[in-house]
Amino acid sequence: MIATETFHNEYRIFSERMNIPPVVEDIMEYVRYKTIVSGCSCLFDIKVVLSELISNAVIHGNGEDAGKPVDIVVDLGMERIEFKITDRGPAFEPSGDYGSLLCENGRGISICSILCKKLEYSYDKKIGNSVKAVFYIKNPEGGE
């Protein structure tokens, strides 16, 4: 099925590392089914960014506290894929200069900022930290 309209799906996992790979695979299957990206080179980038951002939420945001959820919202359209990942951790303020790809800390955020078109962080006292990652779908016949 090719997205000719928008699609929305929500996922929730609890903050244990073992929950990350299955939810990433579920989301990737949803993206492949609902969009034209099945043959797109962007699939690898999407999977890397999803894995990294969900891992950051589980490990750094929620401190691997299994009682704290991570919520993932997926919005798909004809030309764009958007993910919003929310944890329940303390406020996180990225500096904007995510550091070197060779540094131990911040490397994942640097990689994500390179692989997606937009990466935005926000914080809500009632909910926690959110990060939004946006990808633009490339047309398999060429162009974007």
Short mmCIF file of N, CA, C and O in Angstrom, two decimals:
data_model
loop_
_atom_site.label_atom_id
_atom_site.label_comp_id
_atom_site.label_asym_id
_atom_site.label_seq_id
_atom_site.Cartn_x
_atom_site.Cartn_y
_atom_site.Cartn_z
N MET A 1 0.84 -1.18 0.00
CA MET A 1 0.00 0.00 0.00
C MET A 1 0.88 1.24 0.00
O MET A 1 1.86 1.30 0.72
N ILE A 2 0.56 2.20 -0.80
CA ILE A 2 1.31 3.45 -0.88
C ILE A 2 0.51 4.56 -0.22
O ILE A 2 -0.68 4.70 -0.45
N ALA A 3 1.21 5.34 0.58
CA ALA A 3 0.54 6.42 1.30
C ALA A 3 0.07 7.50 0.33
O ALA A 3 0.86 8.16 -0.30
N THR A 4 -1.24 7.62 0.18
CA THR A 4 -1.81 8.72 -0.58
C THR A 4 -2.51 9.67 0.37
O THR A 4 -3.10 10.65 -0.06
N GLU A 5 -2.48 9.34 1.62
CA GLU A 5 -3.04 10.17 2.68
C GLU A 5 -2.10 10.05 3.85
O GLU A 5 -1.02 9.49 3.72
N THR A 6 -2.49 10.55 4.99
CA THR A 6 -1.62 10.43 6.15
C THR A 6 -2.06 9.26 7.02
O THR A 6 -3.24 8.91 7.06
N PHE A 7 -1.09 8.66 7.69
CA PHE A 7 -1.34 7.55 8.60
C PHE A 7 -0.70 7.88 9.93
O PHE A 7 0.35 8.52 9.98
N HIS A 8 -1.32 7.43 10.99
CA HIS A 8 -0.86 7.72 12.35
C HIS A 8 -0.90 6.43 13.15
O HIS A 8 -1.87 5.68 13.09
N ASN A 9 0.17 6.18 13.90
CA ASN A 9 0.20 5.01 14.77
C ASN A 9 0.99 5.37 16.02
O ASN A 9 1.90 6.20 15.96
N GLU A 10 0.63 4.73 17.13
CA GLU A 10 1.31 4.99 18.41
C GLU A 10 1.76 3.68 19.03
O GLU A 10 1.06 2.66 18.93
N TYR A 11 2.92 3.73 19.66
CA TYR A 11 3.51 2.57 20.32
C TYR A 11 3.92 2.99 21.73
O TYR A 11 4.26 4.14 21.95
N ARG A 12 3.93 2.04 22.65
CA ARG A 12 4.43 2.29 24.00
C ARG A 12 5.25 1.09 24.43
O ARG A 12 4.80 -0.05 24.29
N ILE A 13 6.44 1.36 24.93
CA ILE A 13 7.26 0.30 25.51
C ILE A 13 7.67 0.74 26.90
O ILE A 13 7.64 1.93 27.23
N PHE A 14 8.06 -0.21 27.72
CA PHE A 14 8.60 0.11 29.03
C PHE A 14 10.11 0.04 28.95
O PHE A 14 10.68 -0.63 28.09
N SER A 15 10.77 0.77 29.80
CA SER A 15 12.19 1.08 29.65
C SER A 15 13.12 -0.06 30.03
O SER A 15 13.84 -0.01 31.03
N GLU A 16 13.11 -1.06 29.18
CA GLU A 16 14.06 -2.16 29.27
C GLU A 16 14.68 -2.33 27.89
O GLU A 16 13.96 -2.30 26.88
N ARG A 17 15.98 -2.53 27.84
CA ARG A 17 16.69 -2.63 26.56
C ARG A 17 16.11 -3.70 25.64
O ARG A 17 16.08 -3.53 24.43
N MET A 18 15.64 -4.79 26.21
CA MET A 18 15.12 -5.89 25.39
C MET A 18 13.88 -5.47 24.59
O MET A 18 13.53 -6.11 23.61
N ASN A 19 13.22 -4.40 24.98
CA ASN A 19 12.02 -3.93 24.26
C ASN A 19 12.34 -3.10 23.03
O ASN A 19 11.45 -2.86 22.20
N ILE A 20 13.58 -2.65 22.90
CA ILE A 20 13.93 -1.74 21.80
C ILE A 20 13.90 -2.43 20.43
O ILE A 20 13.19 -1.95 19.53
N PRO A 21 14.64 -3.53 20.22
CA PRO A 21 14.65 -4.13 18.87
C PRO A 21 13.26 -4.54 18.35
O PRO A 21 12.93 -4.25 17.20
N PRO A 22 12.40 -5.15 19.18
CA PRO A 22 11.08 -5.52 18.64
C PRO A 22 10.22 -4.32 18.22
O PRO A 22 9.55 -4.37 17.19
N VAL A 23 10.25 -3.23 18.99
CA VAL A 23 9.42 -2.08 18.60
C VAL A 23 9.99 -1.40 17.36
O VAL A 23 9.24 -0.94 16.50
N VAL A 24 11.32 -1.36 17.24
CA VAL A 24 11.92 -0.80 16.03
C VAL A 24 11.50 -1.61 14.81
O VAL A 24 11.11 -1.06 13.78
N GLU A 25 11.52 -2.94 14.92
CA GLU A 25 11.11 -3.80 13.79
C GLU A 25 9.63 -3.61 13.47
O GLU A 25 9.26 -3.57 12.29
N ASP A 26 8.80 -3.50 14.49
CA ASP A 26 7.36 -3.27 14.27
C ASP A 26 7.13 -1.96 13.52
O ASP A 26 6.33 -1.89 12.59
N ILE A 27 7.82 -0.92 13.95
CA ILE A 27 7.67 0.39 13.31
C ILE A 27 8.18 0.34 11.87
O ILE A 27 7.54 0.88 10.96
N MET A 28 9.31 -0.30 11.66
CA MET A 28 9.87 -0.39 10.31
C MET A 28 8.92 -1.14 9.38
O MET A 28 8.74 -0.77 8.22
N GLU A 29 8.30 -2.19 9.88
CA GLU A 29 7.34 -2.94 9.07
C GLU A 29 6.14 -2.05 8.71
O GLU A 29 5.65 -2.05 7.59
N TYR A 30 5.68 -1.28 9.67
CA TYR A 30 4.57 -0.35 9.44
C TYR A 30 4.96 0.68 8.37
O TYR A 30 4.18 0.96 7.45
N VAL A 31 6.17 1.23 8.47
CA VAL A 31 6.64 2.22 7.49
C VAL A 31 6.73 1.59 6.10
O VAL A 31 6.28 2.18 5.12
N ARG A 32 7.28 0.39 6.01
CA ARG A 32 7.39 -0.28 4.71
C ARG A 32 6.02 -0.56 4.11
O ARG A 32 5.83 -0.45 2.91
N TYR A 33 5.06 -0.94 4.94
CA TYR A 33 3.73 -1.29 4.45
C TYR A 33 2.92 -0.08 4.00
O TYR A 33 2.18 -0.14 3.03
N LYS A 34 3.07 1.03 4.69
CA LYS A 34 2.22 2.20 4.46
C LYS A 34 2.82 3.26 3.53
O LYS A 34 2.16 4.23 3.22
N THR A 35 4.08 3.10 3.13
CA THR A 35 4.72 4.13 2.31
C THR A 35 5.40 3.52 1.09
O THR A 35 5.42 2.31 0.92
N ILE A 36 6.03 4.38 0.29
CA ILE A 36 6.75 3.94 -0.89
C ILE A 36 8.22 3.67 -0.61
O ILE A 36 9.00 3.48 -1.54
N VAL A 37 8.64 3.60 0.65
CA VAL A 37 10.06 3.50 0.96
C VAL A 37 10.62 2.09 0.89
O VAL A 37 11.80 1.90 1.14
N SER A 38 9.84 1.09 0.51
CA SER A 38 10.33 -0.29 0.54
C SER A 38 11.61 -0.47 -0.27
O SER A 38 12.45 -1.27 0.09
N GLY A 39 11.81 0.28 -1.32
CA GLY A 39 13.03 0.17 -2.10
C GLY A 39 13.97 1.35 -1.91
O GLY A 39 14.94 1.50 -2.64
N CYS A 40 13.71 2.15 -0.92
CA CYS A 40 14.45 3.40 -0.72
C CYS A 40 15.68 3.18 0.17
O CYS A 40 15.62 2.45 1.15
N SER A 41 16.75 3.85 -0.19
CA SER A 41 17.97 3.76 0.62
C SER A 41 17.78 4.40 1.99
O SER A 41 18.58 4.18 2.89
N CYS A 42 16.71 5.17 2.16
CA CYS A 42 16.48 5.86 3.44
C CYS A 42 16.05 4.90 4.55
O CYS A 42 16.07 5.27 5.71
N LEU A 43 15.67 3.66 4.21
CA LEU A 43 15.23 2.71 5.24
C LEU A 43 16.31 2.47 6.30
O LEU A 43 16.01 2.40 7.48
N PHE A 44 17.54 2.32 5.86
CA PHE A 44 18.62 2.11 6.81
C PHE A 44 18.76 3.31 7.74
O PHE A 44 18.89 3.15 8.96
N ASP A 45 18.72 4.51 7.17
CA ASP A 45 18.83 5.73 7.98
C ASP A 45 17.70 5.81 9.00
O ASP A 45 17.93 6.15 10.16
N ILE A 46 16.49 5.51 8.56
CA ILE A 46 15.33 5.55 9.45
C ILE A 46 15.51 4.57 10.61
O ILE A 46 15.29 4.91 11.77
N LYS A 47 15.97 3.37 10.30
CA LYS A 47 16.15 2.35 11.34
C LYS A 47 17.24 2.76 12.34
O LYS A 47 17.08 2.59 13.55
N VAL A 48 18.32 3.31 11.85
CA VAL A 48 19.40 3.77 12.74
C VAL A 48 18.88 4.87 13.67
O VAL A 48 19.11 4.82 14.89
N VAL A 49 18.19 5.85 13.11
CA VAL A 49 17.68 6.97 13.92
C VAL A 49 16.66 6.48 14.94
O VAL A 49 16.74 6.85 16.13
N LEU A 50 15.73 5.65 14.52
CA LEU A 50 14.74 5.11 15.47
C LEU A 50 15.42 4.36 16.60
O LEU A 50 15.11 4.56 17.77
N SER A 51 16.35 3.48 16.25
CA SER A 51 17.05 2.69 17.27
C SER A 51 17.78 3.58 18.25
O SER A 51 17.72 3.36 19.47
N GLU A 52 18.47 4.58 17.74
CA GLU A 52 19.25 5.47 18.60
C GLU A 52 18.36 6.31 19.50
O GLU A 52 18.61 6.43 20.70
N LEU A 53 17.31 6.91 18.94
CA LEU A 53 16.46 7.79 19.75
C LEU A 53 15.66 7.02 20.79
O LEU A 53 15.48 7.48 21.91
N ILE A 54 15.18 5.84 20.43
CA ILE A 54 14.45 5.02 21.42
C ILE A 54 15.41 4.53 22.49
O ILE A 54 15.09 4.54 23.69
N SER A 55 16.63 4.13 22.10
CA SER A 55 17.64 3.72 23.09
C SER A 55 17.96 4.86 24.04
O SER A 55 18.06 4.65 25.26
N ASN A 56 18.13 6.07 23.50
CA ASN A 56 18.41 7.22 24.36
C ASN A 56 17.28 7.45 25.36
O ASN A 56 17.52 7.75 26.53
N ALA A 57 16.04 7.31 24.90
CA ALA A 57 14.90 7.52 25.80
C ALA A 57 14.87 6.47 26.91
O ALA A 57 14.65 6.80 28.08
N VAL A 58 15.11 5.23 26.56
CA VAL A 58 15.10 4.13 27.54
C VAL A 58 16.26 4.27 28.52
O VAL A 58 16.08 4.21 29.74
N ILE A 59 17.47 4.43 27.99
CA ILE A 59 18.69 4.37 28.81
C ILE A 59 18.95 5.69 29.53
O ILE A 59 19.13 5.71 30.74
N HIS A 60 18.98 6.78 28.79
CA HIS A 60 19.35 8.06 29.38
C HIS A 60 18.15 8.82 29.95
O HIS A 60 18.24 9.37 31.04
N GLY A 61 17.05 8.83 29.22
CA GLY A 61 15.87 9.56 29.68
C GLY A 61 15.22 8.93 30.89
O GLY A 61 15.03 9.58 31.92
N ASN A 62 14.90 7.65 30.77
CA ASN A 62 14.19 6.95 31.85
C ASN A 62 15.10 6.14 32.76
O ASN A 62 14.63 5.50 33.69
N GLY A 63 16.40 6.14 32.49
CA GLY A 63 17.35 5.43 33.35
C GLY A 63 17.06 3.94 33.44
O GLY A 63 17.33 3.32 34.46
N GLU A 64 16.51 3.37 32.38
CA GLU A 64 16.15 1.95 32.32
C GLU A 64 15.20 1.54 33.45
O GLU A 64 15.21 0.40 33.90
N ASP A 65 14.39 2.47 33.90
CA ASP A 65 13.37 2.19 34.91
C ASP A 65 12.18 1.56 34.20
O ASP A 65 11.43 2.23 33.49
N ALA A 66 11.99 0.25 34.40
CA ALA A 66 10.96 -0.49 33.68
C ALA A 66 9.55 0.03 33.96
O ALA A 66 8.62 -0.25 33.21
N GLY A 67 9.38 0.81 35.01
CA GLY A 67 8.08 1.39 35.32
C GLY A 67 7.77 2.65 34.53
O GLY A 67 6.65 3.15 34.58
N LYS A 68 8.76 3.16 33.81
CA LYS A 68 8.57 4.39 33.04
C LYS A 68 8.43 4.05 31.56
O LYS A 68 9.30 3.42 30.97
N PRO A 69 7.35 4.51 30.94
CA PRO A 69 7.16 4.20 29.52
C PRO A 69 7.91 5.15 28.59
O PRO A 69 8.28 6.26 28.97
N VAL A 70 8.11 4.66 27.38
CA VAL A 70 8.56 5.48 26.26
C VAL A 70 7.45 5.40 25.23
O VAL A 70 7.01 4.32 24.86
N ASP A 71 6.96 6.55 24.81
CA ASP A 71 5.91 6.61 23.80
C ASP A 71 6.50 7.01 22.46
O ASP A 71 7.33 7.91 22.39
N ILE A 72 6.05 6.32 21.42
CA ILE A 72 6.52 6.59 20.07
C ILE A 72 5.31 6.86 19.19
O ILE A 72 4.39 6.04 19.14
N VAL A 73 5.29 8.01 18.54
CA VAL A 73 4.22 8.37 17.61
C VAL A 73 4.81 8.40 16.21
O VAL A 73 5.88 8.99 15.99
N VAL A 74 4.12 7.75 15.29
CA VAL A 74 4.57 7.68 13.90
C VAL A 74 3.51 8.32 13.02
O VAL A 74 2.34 7.92 13.06
N ASP A 75 3.90 9.33 12.26
CA ASP A 75 3.02 9.96 11.29
C ASP A 75 3.64 9.82 9.91
O ASP A 75 4.80 10.21 9.70
N LEU A 76 2.88 9.25 8.99
CA LEU A 76 3.35 8.98 7.64
C LEU A 76 2.52 9.74 6.63
O LEU A 76 1.30 9.79 6.75
N GLY A 77 3.16 10.28 5.64
CA GLY A 77 2.48 10.94 4.54
C GLY A 77 3.14 10.58 3.23
O GLY A 77 4.07 9.78 3.20
N MET A 78 2.67 11.16 2.16
CA MET A 78 3.24 10.86 0.85
C MET A 78 4.68 11.30 0.72
O MET A 78 5.47 10.65 0.04
N GLU A 79 5.05 12.38 1.38
CA GLU A 79 6.38 12.94 1.19
C GLU A 79 7.21 13.00 2.46
O GLU A 79 8.35 13.42 2.43
N ARG A 80 6.63 12.56 3.58
CA ARG A 80 7.34 12.77 4.84
C ARG A 80 6.98 11.70 5.86
O ARG A 80 5.86 11.22 5.91
N ILE A 81 7.98 11.36 6.67
CA ILE A 81 7.82 10.44 7.80
C ILE A 81 8.29 11.19 9.03
O ILE A 81 9.36 11.80 9.02
N GLU A 82 7.47 11.15 10.07
CA GLU A 82 7.80 11.87 11.31
C GLU A 82 7.64 10.93 12.49
O GLU A 82 6.65 10.20 12.59
N PHE A 83 8.64 10.93 13.36
CA PHE A 83 8.61 10.14 14.58
C PHE A 83 8.74 11.10 15.76
O PHE A 83 9.54 12.03 15.72
N LYS A 84 7.96 10.84 16.80
CA LYS A 84 8.10 11.60 18.05
C LYS A 84 8.26 10.58 19.16
O LYS A 84 7.40 9.72 19.37
N ILE A 85 9.37 10.66 19.87
CA ILE A 85 9.69 9.74 20.96
C ILE A 85 9.69 10.55 22.25
O ILE A 85 10.37 11.58 22.35
N THR A 86 8.93 10.07 23.25
CA THR A 86 8.81 10.79 24.52
C THR A 86 9.16 9.87 25.67
O THR A 86 8.64 8.76 25.78
N ASP A 87 10.06 10.35 26.54
CA ASP A 87 10.40 9.60 27.76
C ASP A 87 9.87 10.36 28.97
O ASP A 87 9.24 11.40 28.84
N ARG A 88 10.11 9.84 30.16
CA ARG A 88 9.62 10.45 31.40
C ARG A 88 10.77 10.97 32.26
O ARG A 88 10.64 11.13 33.45
N GLY A 89 11.91 11.23 31.62
CA GLY A 89 13.09 11.66 32.37
C GLY A 89 13.13 13.14 32.66
O GLY A 89 12.25 13.90 32.25
N PRO A 90 14.19 13.56 33.35
CA PRO A 90 14.38 14.98 33.65
C PRO A 90 14.69 15.75 32.37
O PRO A 90 15.06 15.17 31.35
N ALA A 91 14.56 17.05 32.44
CA ALA A 91 14.76 17.91 31.27
C ALA A 91 16.12 17.65 30.63
O ALA A 91 17.13 17.51 31.32
N PHE A 92 16.11 17.59 29.32
CA PHE A 92 17.32 17.40 28.52
C PHE A 92 17.40 18.55 27.54
O PHE A 92 16.47 18.78 26.77
N GLU A 93 18.48 19.29 27.59
CA GLU A 93 18.68 20.42 26.70
C GLU A 93 19.90 20.15 25.83
O GLU A 93 21.04 20.34 26.28
N PRO A 94 19.71 19.69 24.60
CA PRO A 94 20.88 19.50 23.73
C PRO A 94 21.50 20.85 23.41
O PRO A 94 20.81 21.85 23.28
N SER A 95 22.81 20.85 23.30
CA SER A 95 23.53 22.10 23.08
C SER A 95 23.41 22.62 21.66
O SER A 95 23.71 23.76 21.40
N GLY A 96 23.01 21.77 20.74
CA GLY A 96 22.99 22.17 19.33
C GLY A 96 24.28 21.75 18.65
O GLY A 96 24.31 21.41 17.49
N ASP A 97 25.38 21.77 19.40
CA ASP A 97 26.66 21.24 18.92
C ASP A 97 26.78 19.87 19.55
O ASP A 97 27.15 19.74 20.71
N TYR A 98 26.41 18.86 18.80
CA TYR A 98 26.31 17.52 19.37
C TYR A 98 27.64 16.83 19.56
O TYR A 98 27.71 15.73 20.03
N GLY A 99 28.71 17.47 19.19
CA GLY A 99 30.02 16.90 19.43
C GLY A 99 30.50 16.06 18.27
O GLY A 99 29.86 15.89 17.25
N SER A 100 31.65 15.50 18.48
CA SER A 100 32.31 14.70 17.46
C SER A 100 31.69 13.31 17.37
O SER A 100 31.22 12.75 18.36
N LEU A 101 31.72 12.77 16.18
CA LEU A 101 31.26 11.39 15.99
C LEU A 101 32.18 10.40 16.69
O LEU A 101 31.82 9.24 16.87
N LEU A 102 33.35 10.84 17.09
CA LEU A 102 34.30 9.96 17.76
C LEU A 102 34.17 9.98 19.28
O LEU A 102 34.78 9.18 19.96
N CYS A 103 33.39 10.92 19.80
CA CYS A 103 33.19 11.01 21.26
C CYS A 103 32.22 9.93 21.73
O CYS A 103 31.29 9.57 21.02
N GLU A 104 32.43 9.47 22.95
CA GLU A 104 31.55 8.46 23.53
C GLU A 104 30.15 9.01 23.78
O GLU A 104 29.16 8.39 23.47
N ASN A 105 30.06 10.21 24.35
CA ASN A 105 28.76 10.81 24.65
C ASN A 105 28.36 11.79 23.56
O ASN A 105 29.16 12.60 23.13
N GLY A 106 27.09 11.69 23.14
CA GLY A 106 26.58 12.61 22.14
C GLY A 106 26.72 12.11 20.71
O GLY A 106 26.19 12.70 19.78
N ARG A 107 27.44 11.01 20.53
CA ARG A 107 27.67 10.49 19.18
C ARG A 107 26.37 10.10 18.50
O ARG A 107 26.16 10.38 17.33
N GLY A 108 25.46 9.47 19.22
CA GLY A 108 24.19 9.04 18.65
C GLY A 108 23.35 10.21 18.16
O GLY A 108 22.76 10.16 17.09
N ILE A 109 23.33 11.27 18.94
CA ILE A 109 22.58 12.46 18.54
C ILE A 109 23.21 13.08 17.30
O ILE A 109 22.51 13.52 16.39
N SER A 110 24.54 13.08 17.24
CA SER A 110 25.22 13.60 16.05
C SER A 110 24.84 12.80 14.82
O SER A 110 24.55 13.37 13.76
N ILE A 111 24.85 11.50 14.94
CA ILE A 111 24.51 10.63 13.82
C ILE A 111 23.06 10.89 13.38
O ILE A 111 22.77 11.02 12.19
N CYS A 112 22.15 10.97 14.34
CA CYS A 112 20.74 11.22 14.03
C CYS A 112 20.56 12.56 13.32
O CYS A 112 19.78 12.66 12.37
N SER A 113 21.27 13.58 13.77
CA SER A 113 21.12 14.90 13.16
C SER A 113 21.64 14.91 11.72
O SER A 113 21.18 15.71 10.90
N ILE A 114 22.55 14.02 11.39
CA ILE A 114 23.06 13.90 10.02
C ILE A 114 22.08 13.12 9.15
O ILE A 114 21.85 13.47 7.99
N LEU A 115 21.49 12.07 9.70
CA LEU A 115 20.67 11.15 8.90
C LEU A 115 19.25 11.62 8.63
O LEU A 115 18.63 11.19 7.66
N CYS A 116 18.71 12.49 9.47
CA CYS A 116 17.34 12.94 9.22
C CYS A 116 17.34 14.42 8.86
O CYS A 116 18.30 15.13 9.11
N LYS A 117 16.25 14.86 8.24
CA LYS A 117 16.16 16.25 7.79
C LYS A 117 15.97 17.24 8.93
O LYS A 117 16.40 18.38 8.86
N LYS A 118 15.29 16.79 9.98
CA LYS A 118 15.00 17.68 11.10
C LYS A 118 15.03 16.86 12.39
O LYS A 118 14.49 15.76 12.43
N LEU A 119 15.64 17.43 13.42
CA LEU A 119 15.69 16.80 14.74
C LEU A 119 15.42 17.90 15.75
O LEU A 119 16.20 18.84 15.87
N GLU A 120 14.27 17.79 16.45
CA GLU A 120 13.86 18.83 17.39
C GLU A 120 13.57 18.22 18.76
O GLU A 120 12.86 17.22 18.85
N TYR A 121 14.09 18.86 19.79
CA TYR A 121 13.86 18.42 21.17
C TYR A 121 12.92 19.38 21.88
O TYR A 121 12.95 20.58 21.63
N SER A 122 12.11 18.83 22.78
CA SER A 122 11.24 19.67 23.60
C SER A 122 11.06 19.00 24.96
O SER A 122 11.34 17.81 25.12
N TYR A 123 10.61 19.78 25.93
CA TYR A 123 10.39 19.26 27.28
C TYR A 123 9.07 19.81 27.82
O TYR A 123 8.79 20.99 27.69
N ASP A 124 8.30 18.92 28.42
CA ASP A 124 7.04 19.28 29.07
C ASP A 124 7.11 18.73 30.49
O ASP A 124 7.30 17.52 30.67
N LYS A 125 6.96 19.58 31.50
CA LYS A 125 7.06 19.15 32.90
C LYS A 125 6.11 18.00 33.22
O LYS A 125 6.42 17.15 34.05
N LYS A 126 4.95 17.98 32.60
CA LYS A 126 3.95 16.95 32.91
C LYS A 126 4.23 15.62 32.22
O LYS A 126 3.77 14.58 32.69
N ILE A 127 4.94 15.67 31.10
CA ILE A 127 5.16 14.46 30.31
C ILE A 127 6.61 14.03 30.32
O ILE A 127 6.93 12.88 30.61
N GLY A 128 7.52 14.90 29.96
CA GLY A 128 8.93 14.57 29.89
C GLY A 128 9.56 15.12 28.62
O GLY A 128 9.06 16.06 28.01
N ASN A 129 10.65 14.50 28.21
CA ASN A 129 11.40 14.90 27.02
C ASN A 129 10.79 14.29 25.78
O ASN A 129 10.37 13.14 25.79
N SER A 130 10.78 15.05 24.70
CA SER A 130 10.36 14.53 23.40
C SER A 130 11.39 14.92 22.37
O SER A 130 12.01 15.99 22.46
N VAL A 131 11.57 14.05 21.40
CA VAL A 131 12.39 14.36 20.25
C VAL A 131 11.58 14.02 19.01
O VAL A 131 10.89 13.01 18.97
N LYS A 132 11.61 14.93 18.05
CA LYS A 132 10.91 14.70 16.79
C LYS A 132 11.95 14.58 15.69
O LYS A 132 12.81 15.45 15.55
N ALA A 133 11.87 13.49 14.92
CA ALA A 133 12.75 13.27 13.78
C ALA A 133 11.90 13.24 12.51
O ALA A 133 10.87 12.58 12.48
N VAL A 134 12.35 13.96 11.50
CA VAL A 134 11.60 14.06 10.24
C VAL A 134 12.47 13.58 9.09
O VAL A 134 13.65 13.97 8.99
N PHE A 135 11.88 12.76 8.24
CA PHE A 135 12.52 12.29 7.00
C PHE A 135 11.61 12.66 5.85
O PHE A 135 10.39 12.61 5.98
N TYR A 136 12.20 12.99 4.72
CA TYR A 136 11.43 13.20 3.50
C TYR A 136 11.61 11.98 2.63
O TYR A 136 12.74 11.50 2.44
N ILE A 137 10.52 11.45 2.12
CA ILE A 137 10.54 10.23 1.33
C ILE A 137 11.04 10.54 -0.07
O ILE A 137 10.53 11.45 -0.73
N LYS A 138 11.98 9.74 -0.51
CA LYS A 138 12.49 9.87 -1.86
C LYS A 138 11.65 9.04 -2.80
O LYS A 138 11.36 7.88 -2.54
N ASN A 139 11.30 9.62 -3.90
CA ASN A 139 10.54 8.91 -4.93
C ASN A 139 11.43 7.86 -5.58
O ASN A 139 12.53 8.17 -6.02
N PRO A 140 10.99 6.58 -5.64
CA PRO A 140 11.80 5.52 -6.24
C PRO A 140 12.18 5.80 -7.69
O PRO A 140 13.15 5.28 -8.18
N GLU A 141 11.39 6.61 -8.41
CA GLU A 141 11.71 6.92 -9.80
C GLU A 141 12.72 8.05 -9.91
O GLU A 141 13.04 8.51 -10.99
N GLY A 142 13.20 8.53 -8.77
CA GLY A 142 14.16 9.63 -8.78
C GLY A 142 13.56 10.86 -8.16
O GLY A 142 12.36 11.03 -8.10
N GLY A 143 14.38 11.71 -7.66
CA GLY A 143 13.92 12.92 -6.99
C GLY A 143 13.47 12.63 -5.59
O GLY A 143 13.68 11.57 -5.05
N GLU A 144 12.84 13.63 -4.96
CA GLU A 144 12.34 13.44 -3.59
C GLU A 144 10.84 13.45 -3.58
O GLU A 144 10.18 13.91 -4.44
#
